Short mmCIF file of C-alpha atoms in Angstrom, two decimals:
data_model
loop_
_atom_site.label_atom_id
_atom_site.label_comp_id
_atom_site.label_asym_id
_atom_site.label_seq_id
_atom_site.Cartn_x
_atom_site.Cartn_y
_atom_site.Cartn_z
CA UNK A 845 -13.49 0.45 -7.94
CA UNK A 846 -12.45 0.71 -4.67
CA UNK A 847 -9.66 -1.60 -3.27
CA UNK A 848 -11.48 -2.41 -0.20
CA UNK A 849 -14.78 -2.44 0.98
CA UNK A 850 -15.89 0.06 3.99
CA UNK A 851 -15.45 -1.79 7.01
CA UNK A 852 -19.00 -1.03 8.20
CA UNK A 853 -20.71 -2.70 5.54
CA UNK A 854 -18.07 -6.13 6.78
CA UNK A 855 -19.21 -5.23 10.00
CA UNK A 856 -23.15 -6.27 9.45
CA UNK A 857 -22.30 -9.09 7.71
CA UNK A 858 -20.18 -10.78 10.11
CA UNK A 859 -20.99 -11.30 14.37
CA UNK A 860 -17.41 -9.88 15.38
CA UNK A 861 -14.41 -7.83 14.34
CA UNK A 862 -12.47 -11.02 15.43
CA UNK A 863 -14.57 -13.18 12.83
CA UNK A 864 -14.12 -11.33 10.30
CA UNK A 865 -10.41 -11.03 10.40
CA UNK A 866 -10.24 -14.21 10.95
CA UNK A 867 -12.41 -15.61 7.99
CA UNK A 868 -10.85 -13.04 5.71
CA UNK A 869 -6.98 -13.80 7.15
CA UNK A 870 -8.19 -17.59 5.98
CA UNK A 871 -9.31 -16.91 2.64
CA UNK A 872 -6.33 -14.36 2.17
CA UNK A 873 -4.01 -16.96 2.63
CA UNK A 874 -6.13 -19.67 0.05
CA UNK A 875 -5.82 -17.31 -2.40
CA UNK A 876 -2.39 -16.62 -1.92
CA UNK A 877 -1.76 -20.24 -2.04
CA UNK A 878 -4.13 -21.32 -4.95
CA UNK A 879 -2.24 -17.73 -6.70
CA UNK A 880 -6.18 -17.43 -7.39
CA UNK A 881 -6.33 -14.35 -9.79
CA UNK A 882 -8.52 -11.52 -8.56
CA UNK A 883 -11.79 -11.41 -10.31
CA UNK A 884 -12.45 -7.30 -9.17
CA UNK A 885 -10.65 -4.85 -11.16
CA UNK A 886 -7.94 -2.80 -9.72
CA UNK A 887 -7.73 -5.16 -6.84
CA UNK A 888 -4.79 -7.14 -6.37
CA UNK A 889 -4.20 -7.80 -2.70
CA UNK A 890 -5.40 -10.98 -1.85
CA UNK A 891 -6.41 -9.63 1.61
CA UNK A 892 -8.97 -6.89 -0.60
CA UNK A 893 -10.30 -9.69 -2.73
CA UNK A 894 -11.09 -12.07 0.63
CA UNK A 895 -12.96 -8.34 2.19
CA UNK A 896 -14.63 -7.90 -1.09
CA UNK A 897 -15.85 -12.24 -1.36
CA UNK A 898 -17.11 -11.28 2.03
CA UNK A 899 -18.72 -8.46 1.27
CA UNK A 900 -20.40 -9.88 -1.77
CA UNK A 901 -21.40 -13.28 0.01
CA UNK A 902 -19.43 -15.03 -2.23
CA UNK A 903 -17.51 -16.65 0.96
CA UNK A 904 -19.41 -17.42 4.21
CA UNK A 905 -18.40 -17.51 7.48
CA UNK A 906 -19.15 -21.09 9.12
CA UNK A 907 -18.60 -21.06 13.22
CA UNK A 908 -18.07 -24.29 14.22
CA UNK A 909 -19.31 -24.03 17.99
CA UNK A 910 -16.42 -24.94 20.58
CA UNK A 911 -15.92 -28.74 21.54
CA UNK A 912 -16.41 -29.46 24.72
CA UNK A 913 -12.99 -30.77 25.58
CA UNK A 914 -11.35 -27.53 25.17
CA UNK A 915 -9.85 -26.32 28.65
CA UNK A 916 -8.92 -22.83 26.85
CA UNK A 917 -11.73 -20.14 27.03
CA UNK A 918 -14.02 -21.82 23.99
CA UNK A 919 -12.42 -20.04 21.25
CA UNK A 920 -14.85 -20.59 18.44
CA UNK A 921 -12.79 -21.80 15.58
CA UNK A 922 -14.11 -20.32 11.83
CA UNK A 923 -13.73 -21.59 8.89
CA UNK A 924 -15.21 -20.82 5.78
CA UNK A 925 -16.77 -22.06 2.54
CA UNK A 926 -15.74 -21.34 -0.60
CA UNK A 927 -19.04 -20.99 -2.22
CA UNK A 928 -18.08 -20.26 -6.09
CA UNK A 929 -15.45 -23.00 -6.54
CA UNK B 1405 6.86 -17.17 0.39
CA UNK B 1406 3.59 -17.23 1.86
CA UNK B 1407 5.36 -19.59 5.10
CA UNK B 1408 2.18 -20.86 6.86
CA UNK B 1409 3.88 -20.64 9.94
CA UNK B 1410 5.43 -17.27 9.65
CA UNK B 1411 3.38 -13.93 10.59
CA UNK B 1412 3.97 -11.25 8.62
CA UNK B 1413 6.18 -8.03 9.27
CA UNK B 1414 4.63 -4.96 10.04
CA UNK B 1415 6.90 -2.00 8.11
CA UNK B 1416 5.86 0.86 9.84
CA UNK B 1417 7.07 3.82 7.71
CA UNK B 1418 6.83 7.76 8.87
CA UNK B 1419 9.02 11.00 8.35
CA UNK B 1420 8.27 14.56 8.26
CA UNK B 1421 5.68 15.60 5.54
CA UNK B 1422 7.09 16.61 2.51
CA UNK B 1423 10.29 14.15 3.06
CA UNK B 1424 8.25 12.05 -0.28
CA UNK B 1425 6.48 9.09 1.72
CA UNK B 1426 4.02 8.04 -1.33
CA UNK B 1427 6.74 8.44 -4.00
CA UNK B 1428 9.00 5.82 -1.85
CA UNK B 1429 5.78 3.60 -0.93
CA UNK B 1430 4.88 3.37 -4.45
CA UNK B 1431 8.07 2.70 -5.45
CA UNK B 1432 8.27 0.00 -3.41
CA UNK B 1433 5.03 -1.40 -4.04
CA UNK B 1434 5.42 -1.38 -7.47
CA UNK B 1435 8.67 -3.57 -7.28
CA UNK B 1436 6.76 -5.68 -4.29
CA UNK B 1437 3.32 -6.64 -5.43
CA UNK B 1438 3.74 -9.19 -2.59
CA UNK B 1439 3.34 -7.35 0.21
CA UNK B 1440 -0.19 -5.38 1.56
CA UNK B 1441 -0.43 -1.79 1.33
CA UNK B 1442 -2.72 -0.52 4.40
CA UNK B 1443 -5.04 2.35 2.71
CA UNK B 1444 -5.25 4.90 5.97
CA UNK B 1445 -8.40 6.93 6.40
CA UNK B 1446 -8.57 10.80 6.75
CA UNK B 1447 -11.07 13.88 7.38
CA UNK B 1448 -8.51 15.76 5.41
CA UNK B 1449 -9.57 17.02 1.42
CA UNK B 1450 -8.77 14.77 -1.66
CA UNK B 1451 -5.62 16.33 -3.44
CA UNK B 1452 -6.30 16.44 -7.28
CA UNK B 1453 -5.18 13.15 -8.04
CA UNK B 1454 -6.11 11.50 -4.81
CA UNK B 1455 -9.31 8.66 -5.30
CA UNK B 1456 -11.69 7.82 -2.04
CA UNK B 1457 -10.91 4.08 -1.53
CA UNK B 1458 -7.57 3.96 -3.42
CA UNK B 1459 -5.36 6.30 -1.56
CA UNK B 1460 -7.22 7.41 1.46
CA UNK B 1461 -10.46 6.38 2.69
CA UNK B 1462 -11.33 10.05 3.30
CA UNK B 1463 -14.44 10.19 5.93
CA UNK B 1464 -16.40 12.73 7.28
CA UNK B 1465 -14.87 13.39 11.03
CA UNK B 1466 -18.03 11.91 12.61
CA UNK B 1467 -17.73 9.16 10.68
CA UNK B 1468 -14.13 8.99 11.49
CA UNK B 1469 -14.74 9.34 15.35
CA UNK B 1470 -17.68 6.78 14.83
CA UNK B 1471 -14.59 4.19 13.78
CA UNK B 1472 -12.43 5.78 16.45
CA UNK B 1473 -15.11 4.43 19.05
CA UNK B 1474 -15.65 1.20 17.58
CA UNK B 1475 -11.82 0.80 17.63
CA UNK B 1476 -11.44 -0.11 14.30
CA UNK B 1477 -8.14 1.69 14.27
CA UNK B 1478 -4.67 0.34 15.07
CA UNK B 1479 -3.79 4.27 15.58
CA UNK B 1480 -5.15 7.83 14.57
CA UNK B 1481 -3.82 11.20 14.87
CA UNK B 1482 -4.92 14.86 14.40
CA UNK B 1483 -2.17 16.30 12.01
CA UNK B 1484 -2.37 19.83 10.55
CA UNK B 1485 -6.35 19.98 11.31
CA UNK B 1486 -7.54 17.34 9.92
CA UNK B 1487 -7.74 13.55 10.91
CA UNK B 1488 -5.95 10.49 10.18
CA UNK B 1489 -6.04 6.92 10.94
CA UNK B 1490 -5.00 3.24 9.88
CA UNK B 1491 -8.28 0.76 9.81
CA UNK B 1492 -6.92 -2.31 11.99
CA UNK B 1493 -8.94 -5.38 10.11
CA UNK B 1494 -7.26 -5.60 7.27
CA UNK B 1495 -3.34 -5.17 8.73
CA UNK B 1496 -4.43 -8.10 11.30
CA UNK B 1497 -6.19 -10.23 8.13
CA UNK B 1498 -2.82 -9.72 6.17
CA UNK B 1499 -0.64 -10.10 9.43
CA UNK B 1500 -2.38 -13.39 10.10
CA UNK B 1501 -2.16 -14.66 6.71
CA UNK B 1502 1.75 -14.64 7.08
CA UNK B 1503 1.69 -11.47 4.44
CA UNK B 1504 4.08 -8.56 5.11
CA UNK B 1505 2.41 -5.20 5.47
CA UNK B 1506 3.55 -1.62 5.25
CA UNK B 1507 2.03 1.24 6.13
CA UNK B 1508 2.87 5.25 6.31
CA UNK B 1509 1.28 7.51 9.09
CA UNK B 1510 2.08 10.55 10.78
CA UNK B 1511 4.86 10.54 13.46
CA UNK B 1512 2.23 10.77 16.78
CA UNK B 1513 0.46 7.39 15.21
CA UNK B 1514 3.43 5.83 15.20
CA UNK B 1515 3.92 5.62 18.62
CA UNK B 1516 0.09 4.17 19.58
CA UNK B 1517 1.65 1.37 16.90
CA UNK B 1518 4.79 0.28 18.81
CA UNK B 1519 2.15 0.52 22.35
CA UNK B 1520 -0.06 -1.97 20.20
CA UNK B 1521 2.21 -4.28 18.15
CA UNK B 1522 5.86 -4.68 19.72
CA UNK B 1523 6.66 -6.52 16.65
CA UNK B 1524 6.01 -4.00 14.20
CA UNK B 1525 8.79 -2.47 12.37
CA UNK B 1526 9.23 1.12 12.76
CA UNK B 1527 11.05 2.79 9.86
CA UNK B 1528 12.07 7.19 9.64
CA UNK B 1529 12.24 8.65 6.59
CA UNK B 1530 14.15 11.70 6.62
CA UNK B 1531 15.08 14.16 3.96
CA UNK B 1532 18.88 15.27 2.74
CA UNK B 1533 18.21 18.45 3.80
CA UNK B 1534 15.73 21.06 5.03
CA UNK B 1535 16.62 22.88 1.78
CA UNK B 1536 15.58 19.67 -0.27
CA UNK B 1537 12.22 19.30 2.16
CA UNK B 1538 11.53 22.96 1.41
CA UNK B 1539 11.98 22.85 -2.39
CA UNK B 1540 9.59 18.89 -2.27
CA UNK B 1541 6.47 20.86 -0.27
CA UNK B 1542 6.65 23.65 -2.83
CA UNK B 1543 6.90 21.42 -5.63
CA UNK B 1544 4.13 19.61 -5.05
CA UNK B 1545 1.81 23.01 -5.39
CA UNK B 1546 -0.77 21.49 -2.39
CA UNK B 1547 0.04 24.08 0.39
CA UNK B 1548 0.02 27.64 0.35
CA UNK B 1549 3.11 29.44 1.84
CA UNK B 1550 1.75 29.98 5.19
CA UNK B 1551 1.40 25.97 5.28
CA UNK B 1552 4.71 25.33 3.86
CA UNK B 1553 6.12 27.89 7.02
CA UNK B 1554 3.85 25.66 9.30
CA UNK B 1555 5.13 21.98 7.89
CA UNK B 1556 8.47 22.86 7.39
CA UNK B 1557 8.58 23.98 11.49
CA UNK B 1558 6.52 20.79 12.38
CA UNK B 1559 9.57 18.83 10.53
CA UNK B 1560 11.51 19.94 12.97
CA UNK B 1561 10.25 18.95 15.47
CA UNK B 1562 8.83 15.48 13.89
CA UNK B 1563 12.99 15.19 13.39
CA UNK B 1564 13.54 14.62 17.33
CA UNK B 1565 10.44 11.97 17.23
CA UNK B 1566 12.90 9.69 15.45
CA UNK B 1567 14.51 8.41 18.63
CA UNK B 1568 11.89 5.26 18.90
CA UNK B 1569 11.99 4.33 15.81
CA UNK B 1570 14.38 1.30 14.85
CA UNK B 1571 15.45 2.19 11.52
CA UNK B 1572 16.33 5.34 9.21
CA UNK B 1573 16.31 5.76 5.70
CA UNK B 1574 17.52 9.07 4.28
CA UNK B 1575 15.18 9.45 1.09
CA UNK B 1576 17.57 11.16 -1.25
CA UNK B 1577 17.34 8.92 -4.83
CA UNK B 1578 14.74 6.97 -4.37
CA UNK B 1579 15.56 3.74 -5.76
CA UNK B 1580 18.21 3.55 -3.76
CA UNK B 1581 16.23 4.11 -0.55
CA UNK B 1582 13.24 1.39 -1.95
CA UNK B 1583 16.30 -1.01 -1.96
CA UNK B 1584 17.53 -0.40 1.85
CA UNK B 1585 13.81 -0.54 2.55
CA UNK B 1586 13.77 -3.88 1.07
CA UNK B 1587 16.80 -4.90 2.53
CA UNK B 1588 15.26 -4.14 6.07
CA UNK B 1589 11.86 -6.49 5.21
CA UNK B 1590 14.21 -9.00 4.07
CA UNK B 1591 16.30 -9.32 7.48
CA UNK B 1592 13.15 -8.60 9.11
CA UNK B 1593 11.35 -11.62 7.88
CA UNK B 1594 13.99 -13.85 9.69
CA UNK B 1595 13.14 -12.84 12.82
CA UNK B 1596 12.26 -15.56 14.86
CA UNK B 1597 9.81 -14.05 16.99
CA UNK B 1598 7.86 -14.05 13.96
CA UNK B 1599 8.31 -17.94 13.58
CA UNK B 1600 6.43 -21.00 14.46
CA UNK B 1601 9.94 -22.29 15.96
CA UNK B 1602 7.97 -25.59 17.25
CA UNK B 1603 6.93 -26.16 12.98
CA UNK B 1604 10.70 -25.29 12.59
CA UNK B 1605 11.88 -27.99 15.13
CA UNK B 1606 9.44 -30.30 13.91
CA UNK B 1607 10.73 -30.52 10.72
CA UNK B 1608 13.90 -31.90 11.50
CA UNK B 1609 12.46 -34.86 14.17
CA UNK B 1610 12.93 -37.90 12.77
CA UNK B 1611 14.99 -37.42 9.63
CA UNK B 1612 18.83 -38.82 9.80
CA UNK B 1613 17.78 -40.83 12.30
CA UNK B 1614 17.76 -38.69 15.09
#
């Protein structure tokens, strides 16, 4: 098994680069926190397992669109949910 | 250890070829299962015990100029004819998630690193000798003599490269060298450009009555 999914096929599943980094920086750090065990063999980052969730739709990206409030350029803020816990 | 409001280090690791990058890096990651190993991407040919997706990602070169153009890579270089490059997502996923990364590239990649991320930590490997550098290339039975001639002259020259980089490591035992390695992410991780130093601040308002 490979330890990380081709970025391409990340690419179509999520709108941006950015997103993705940032939904899979998210779930990285979960994982890391939770010491969640990977489920894919050979994997152990937790960075690979969040690319690999991703690619298998086991997480999903959720953009929350930018309050109005926000003077900073509306910086969409994504979270995620955890869809097999 | 995972510090919610630390990023993580960058260890940027390079050195002429031959001077035993993997067996250090695996070394290393073997003893620090904690830290992200960035898989680079090349054009070049899978060495016998080399796996697509585990070492390398190795790509077709349109492919790999496809991801050049999209900017999917923190840096690439040309190196020996073929292509090489490190895929960007990931390093900024694990970067983000306050998880040290390390990564080994050629010398010329290391530079578009430093351009891109000030705070990454550039790191020289070099060997204990040109004899010993010689006698690692042969050993490993991947080059013909012509492209031993042609790496051993390219270390060389990679040698004077090591000027911008911020730390050395002579790879002689390697143990030894996978502990000064570690001792560099160690001291690294305390720098405070790397800190939330508001969170650290924070955490002493209001206690002791202050």
């Amino acid at each position: 098994m490979r330890i990380q999914p081709y970025l391409d096929d990340l690419e179509e599943i999520v709108p941006s680069r950015y997103s993705m980094v940032i939904g899979v920086s998210k779930r990285a750090r979960k994982l890391m926190e939770e010491n969640v065990a990977s489920p894919y063999p050979g994997v152990t980052k937790p960075v690979s397992v969040a690319m690999w969730e991703m690619k298998e739709n086991k997480i999903k990206l959720i953009e929350r669109p930018a309050e109005k409030k926000e003077e900073t350029p509306s910086r969409r803020v994504q979270e995620f949910e955890d869809l097999d816990s | 250890m995972f510090d919610e409001h630390k990023k993580g280090t960058l260890l940027v690791l390079s050195g002429p070829s031959g001077v035993g990058k993997n067996t250090l890096i695996n070394s290393f990651l073997s003893r620090n299962p904690d830290i992200h190993y960035s898989i680079s991407a090349t054009t070049r040919k899978p060495r016998p015990q080399e796996q697509d997706g585990i070492n390398y990602y190795f790509l077709s070169p349109n492919k790999f100029h496809t991801m050049v153009d999209k900017g999917d890579f923190l840096e690439w270089a040309e190196f020996c004819g073929n292509y090489y490059g490190t895929p960007y997502p990931p390093i900024e996923a694990a970067l983000n998630a306050g998880q040290d990364v390390i990564m080994d590239i050629e010398i010329q990649g290391a530079k578009q690193v430093k351009e891109k991320r000030e705070d990454a930590v550039l790191i020289f490997l070099v060997p204990p000798s040109v004899e010993e550098l010689a006698r690692r290339i042969r050993n490993r039975k991947t080059e013909t003599d012509v492209e031993i001639e042609a790496r051993l002259n390219k270390a060389l020259i990679e040698m004077e490269e090591g000027r911008m980089y911020d730390y050395y490591l002579v790879h002689d035992n390697t143990e030894q060298t996978v502990e000064e390695l570690e001792a560099i992410r160690k001291t690294e991780d305390k720098r405070i450009k790397r800190i939330n130093w508001d969170f650290v601040v924070s955490t002493y308002k209001g206690k002791g009555g202050i």
